[in-house]
PDB file of C-alpha atoms in Angstrom:
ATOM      1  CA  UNK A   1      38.887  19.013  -6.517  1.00  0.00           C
ATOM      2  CA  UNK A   2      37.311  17.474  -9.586  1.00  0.00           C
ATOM      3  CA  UNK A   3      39.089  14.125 -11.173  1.00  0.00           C
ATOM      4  CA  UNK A   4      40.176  14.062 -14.622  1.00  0.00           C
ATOM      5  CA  UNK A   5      40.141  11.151 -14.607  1.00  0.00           C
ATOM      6  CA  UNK A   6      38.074   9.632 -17.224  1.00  0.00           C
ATOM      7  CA  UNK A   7      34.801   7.316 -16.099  1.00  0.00           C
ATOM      8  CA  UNK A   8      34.577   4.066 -17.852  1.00  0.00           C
ATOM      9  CA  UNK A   9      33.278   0.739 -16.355  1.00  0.00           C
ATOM     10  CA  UNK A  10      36.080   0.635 -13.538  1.00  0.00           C
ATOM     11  CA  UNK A  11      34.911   3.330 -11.900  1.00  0.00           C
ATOM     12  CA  UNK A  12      31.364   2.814 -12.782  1.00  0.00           C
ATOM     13  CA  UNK A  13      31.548  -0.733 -10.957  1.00  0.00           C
ATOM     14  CA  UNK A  14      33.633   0.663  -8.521  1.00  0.00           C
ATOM     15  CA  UNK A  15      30.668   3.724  -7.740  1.00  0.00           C
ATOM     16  CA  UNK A  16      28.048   0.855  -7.810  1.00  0.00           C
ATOM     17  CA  UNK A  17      30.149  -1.319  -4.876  1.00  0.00           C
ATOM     18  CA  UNK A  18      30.522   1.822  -2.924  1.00  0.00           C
ATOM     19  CA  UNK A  19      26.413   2.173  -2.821  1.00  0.00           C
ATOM     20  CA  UNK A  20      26.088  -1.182  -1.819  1.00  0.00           C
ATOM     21  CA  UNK A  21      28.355  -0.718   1.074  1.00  0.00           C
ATOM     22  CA  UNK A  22      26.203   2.265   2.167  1.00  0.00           C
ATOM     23  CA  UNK A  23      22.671   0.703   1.764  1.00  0.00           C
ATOM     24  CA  UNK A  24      24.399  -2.765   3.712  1.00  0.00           C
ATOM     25  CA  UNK A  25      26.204  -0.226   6.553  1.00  0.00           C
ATOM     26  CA  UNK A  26      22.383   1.228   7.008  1.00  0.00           C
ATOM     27  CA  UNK A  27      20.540  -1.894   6.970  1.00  0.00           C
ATOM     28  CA  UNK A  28      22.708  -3.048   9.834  1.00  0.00           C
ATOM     29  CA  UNK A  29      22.887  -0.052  11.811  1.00  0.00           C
ATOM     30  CA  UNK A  30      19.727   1.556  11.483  1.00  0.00           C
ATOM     31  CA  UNK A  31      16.666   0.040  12.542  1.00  0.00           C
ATOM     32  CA  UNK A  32      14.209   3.188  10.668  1.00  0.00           C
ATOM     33  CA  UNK A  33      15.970   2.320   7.507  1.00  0.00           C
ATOM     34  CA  UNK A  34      15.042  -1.710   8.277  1.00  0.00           C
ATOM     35  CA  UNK A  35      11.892  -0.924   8.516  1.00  0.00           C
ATOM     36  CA  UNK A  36      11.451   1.699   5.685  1.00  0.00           C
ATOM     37  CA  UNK A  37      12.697  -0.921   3.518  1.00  0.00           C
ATOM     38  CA  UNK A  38      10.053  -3.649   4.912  1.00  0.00           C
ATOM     39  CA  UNK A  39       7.500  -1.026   3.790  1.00  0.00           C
ATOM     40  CA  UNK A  40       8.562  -0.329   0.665  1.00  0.00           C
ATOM     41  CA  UNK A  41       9.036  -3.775  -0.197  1.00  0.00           C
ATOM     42  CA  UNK A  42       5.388  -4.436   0.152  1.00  0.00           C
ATOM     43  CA  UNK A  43       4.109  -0.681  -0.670  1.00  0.00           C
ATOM     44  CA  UNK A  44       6.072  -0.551  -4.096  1.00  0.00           C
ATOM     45  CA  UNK A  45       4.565  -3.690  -5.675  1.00  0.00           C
ATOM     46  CA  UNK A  46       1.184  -2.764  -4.036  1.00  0.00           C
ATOM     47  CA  UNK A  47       1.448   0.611  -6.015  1.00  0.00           C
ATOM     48  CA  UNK A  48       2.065  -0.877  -9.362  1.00  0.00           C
ATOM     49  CA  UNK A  49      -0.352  -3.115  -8.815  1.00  0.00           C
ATOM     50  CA  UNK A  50      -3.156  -0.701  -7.844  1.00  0.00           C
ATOM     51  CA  UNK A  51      -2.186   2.412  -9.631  1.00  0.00           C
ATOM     52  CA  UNK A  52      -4.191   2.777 -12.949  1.00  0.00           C
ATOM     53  CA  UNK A  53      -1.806   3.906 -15.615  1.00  0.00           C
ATOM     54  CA  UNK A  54       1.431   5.217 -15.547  1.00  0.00           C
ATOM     55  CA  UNK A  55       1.402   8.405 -13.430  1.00  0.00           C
ATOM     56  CA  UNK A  56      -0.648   6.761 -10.834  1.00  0.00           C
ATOM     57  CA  UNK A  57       1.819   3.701 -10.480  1.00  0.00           C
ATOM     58  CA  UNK A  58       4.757   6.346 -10.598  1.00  0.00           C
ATOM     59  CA  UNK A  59       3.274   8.454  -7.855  1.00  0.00           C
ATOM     60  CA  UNK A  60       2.371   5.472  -5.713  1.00  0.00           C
ATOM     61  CA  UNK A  61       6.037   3.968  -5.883  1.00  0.00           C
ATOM     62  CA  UNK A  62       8.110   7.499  -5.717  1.00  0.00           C
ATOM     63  CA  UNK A  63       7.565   8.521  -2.636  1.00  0.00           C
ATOM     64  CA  UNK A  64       8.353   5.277  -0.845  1.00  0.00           C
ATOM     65  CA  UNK A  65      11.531   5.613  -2.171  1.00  0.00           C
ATOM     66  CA  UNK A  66      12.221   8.734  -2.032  1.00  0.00           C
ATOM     67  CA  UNK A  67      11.891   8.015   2.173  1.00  0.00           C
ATOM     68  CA  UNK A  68      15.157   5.578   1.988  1.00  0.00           C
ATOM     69  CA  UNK A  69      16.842   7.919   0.030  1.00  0.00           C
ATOM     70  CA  UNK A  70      16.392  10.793   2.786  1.00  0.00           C
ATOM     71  CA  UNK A  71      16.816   8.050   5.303  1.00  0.00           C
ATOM     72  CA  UNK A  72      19.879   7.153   3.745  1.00  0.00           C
ATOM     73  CA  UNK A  73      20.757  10.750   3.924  1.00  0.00           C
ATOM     74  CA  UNK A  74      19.540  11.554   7.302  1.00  0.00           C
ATOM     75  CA  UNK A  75      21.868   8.116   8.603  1.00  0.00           C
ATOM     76  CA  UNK A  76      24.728   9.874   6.861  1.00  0.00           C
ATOM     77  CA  UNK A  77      24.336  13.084   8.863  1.00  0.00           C
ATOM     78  CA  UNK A  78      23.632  11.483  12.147  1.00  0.00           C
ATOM     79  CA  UNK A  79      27.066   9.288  11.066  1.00  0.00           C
ATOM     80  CA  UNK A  80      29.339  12.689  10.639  1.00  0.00           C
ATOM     81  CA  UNK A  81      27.804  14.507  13.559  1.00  0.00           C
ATOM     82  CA  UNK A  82      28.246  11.832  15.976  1.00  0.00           C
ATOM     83  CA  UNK A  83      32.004  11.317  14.803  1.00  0.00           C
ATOM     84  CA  UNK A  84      32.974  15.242  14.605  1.00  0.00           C
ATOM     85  CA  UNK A  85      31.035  15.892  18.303  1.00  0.00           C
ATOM     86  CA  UNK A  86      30.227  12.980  20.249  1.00  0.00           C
ATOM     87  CA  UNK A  87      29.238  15.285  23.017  1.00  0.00           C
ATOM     88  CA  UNK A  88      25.754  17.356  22.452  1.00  0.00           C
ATOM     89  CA  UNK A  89      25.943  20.697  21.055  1.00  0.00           C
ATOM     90  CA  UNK A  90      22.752  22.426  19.907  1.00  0.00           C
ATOM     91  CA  UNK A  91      23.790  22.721  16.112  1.00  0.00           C
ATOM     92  CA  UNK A  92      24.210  19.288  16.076  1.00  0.00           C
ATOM     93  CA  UNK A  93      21.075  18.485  17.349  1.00  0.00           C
ATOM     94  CA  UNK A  94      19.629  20.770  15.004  1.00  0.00           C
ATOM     95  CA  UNK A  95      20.977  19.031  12.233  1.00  0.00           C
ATOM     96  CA  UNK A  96      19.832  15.889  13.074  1.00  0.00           C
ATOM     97  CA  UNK A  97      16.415  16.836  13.979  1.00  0.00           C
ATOM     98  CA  UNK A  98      16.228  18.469  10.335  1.00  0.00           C
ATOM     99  CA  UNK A  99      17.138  15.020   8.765  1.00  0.00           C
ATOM    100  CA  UNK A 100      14.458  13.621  10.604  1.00  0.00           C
ATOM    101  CA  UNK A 101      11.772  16.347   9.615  1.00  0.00           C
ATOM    102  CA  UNK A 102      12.681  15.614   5.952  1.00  0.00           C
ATOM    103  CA  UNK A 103      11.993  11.954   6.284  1.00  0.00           C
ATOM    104  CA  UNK A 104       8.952  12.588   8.351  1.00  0.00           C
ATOM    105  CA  UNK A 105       7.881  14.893   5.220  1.00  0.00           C
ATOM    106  CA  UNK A 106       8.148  12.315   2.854  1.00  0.00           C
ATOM    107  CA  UNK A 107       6.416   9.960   4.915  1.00  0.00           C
ATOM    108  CA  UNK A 108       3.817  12.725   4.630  1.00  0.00           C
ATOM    109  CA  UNK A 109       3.510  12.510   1.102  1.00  0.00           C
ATOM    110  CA  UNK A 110       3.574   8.611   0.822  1.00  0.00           C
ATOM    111  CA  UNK A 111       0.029   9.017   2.973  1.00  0.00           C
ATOM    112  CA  UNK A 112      -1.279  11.878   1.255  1.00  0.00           C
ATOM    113  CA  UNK A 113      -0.444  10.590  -2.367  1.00  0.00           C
ATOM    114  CA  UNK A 114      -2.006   6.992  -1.457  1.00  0.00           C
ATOM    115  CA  UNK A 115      -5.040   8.192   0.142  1.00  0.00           C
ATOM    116  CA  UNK A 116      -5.866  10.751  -2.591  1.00  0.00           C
ATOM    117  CA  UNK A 117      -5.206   8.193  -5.129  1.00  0.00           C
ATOM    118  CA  UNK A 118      -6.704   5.559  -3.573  1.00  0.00           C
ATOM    119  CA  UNK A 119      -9.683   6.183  -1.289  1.00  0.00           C
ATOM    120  CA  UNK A 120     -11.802   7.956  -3.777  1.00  0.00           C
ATOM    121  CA  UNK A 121     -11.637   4.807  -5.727  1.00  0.00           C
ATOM    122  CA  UNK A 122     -12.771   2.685  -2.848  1.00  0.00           C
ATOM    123  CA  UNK A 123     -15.098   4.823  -0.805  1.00  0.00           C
TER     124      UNK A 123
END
């Protein structure tokens, strides 16, 4: 059911501390999203660094994060699955093996977008 409630600050602070709590819960629990974030924490200054202009440097920083975002959202699946049916069941390794494919397909992208920026300039 929608709120009526109206947003102010409150529950704009309140929003923010509740996406804090979820980045923290995956950086403890989930050693892809560790390691995602290593990555991006070097690729993302890298790509403003050596993109030339502002599509290039928006290109080379999206797609990094667009990975934690679906690896945020691919934790978040594997979360509810596990806790609704701890045994296996084929839908539910369906589902989790989808999350996966859409972070593998963004990790995709964060190759293809660097190297088609990037090598022509160096080779």
């Amino acid at each position: 059911m929608a709120t009526t409630v109206p947003r102010g600050p409150r529950q704009i602070y309140a929003a923010f501390q509740w996406s804090m709590k979820g980045l923290q819960a995956c950086f403890r629990h989930e050693a892809s999203f560790r390691l995602e974030v290593f990555l991006a924490v070097v690729f993302v200054p890298l790509g403003l660094w050596l993109g030339n202009g502002g599509v290039e440097k928006i290109v080379l920083i999206t797609f990094p994060i667009l990975v934690l975002s679906a690896e945020l959202l691919n934790s978040a699946i594997e979360a509810v699955v596990d806790k609704v049916s701890p045994e296996f069941h084929e839908l539910a390794g369906r589902a989790k093996d989808m999350g996966s494919a859409a972070v593998f397909l963004l990790l995709v992208m964060v190759v293809l977008s660097w190297a088609l920026i990037l090598v022509p300039r160096f080779f």
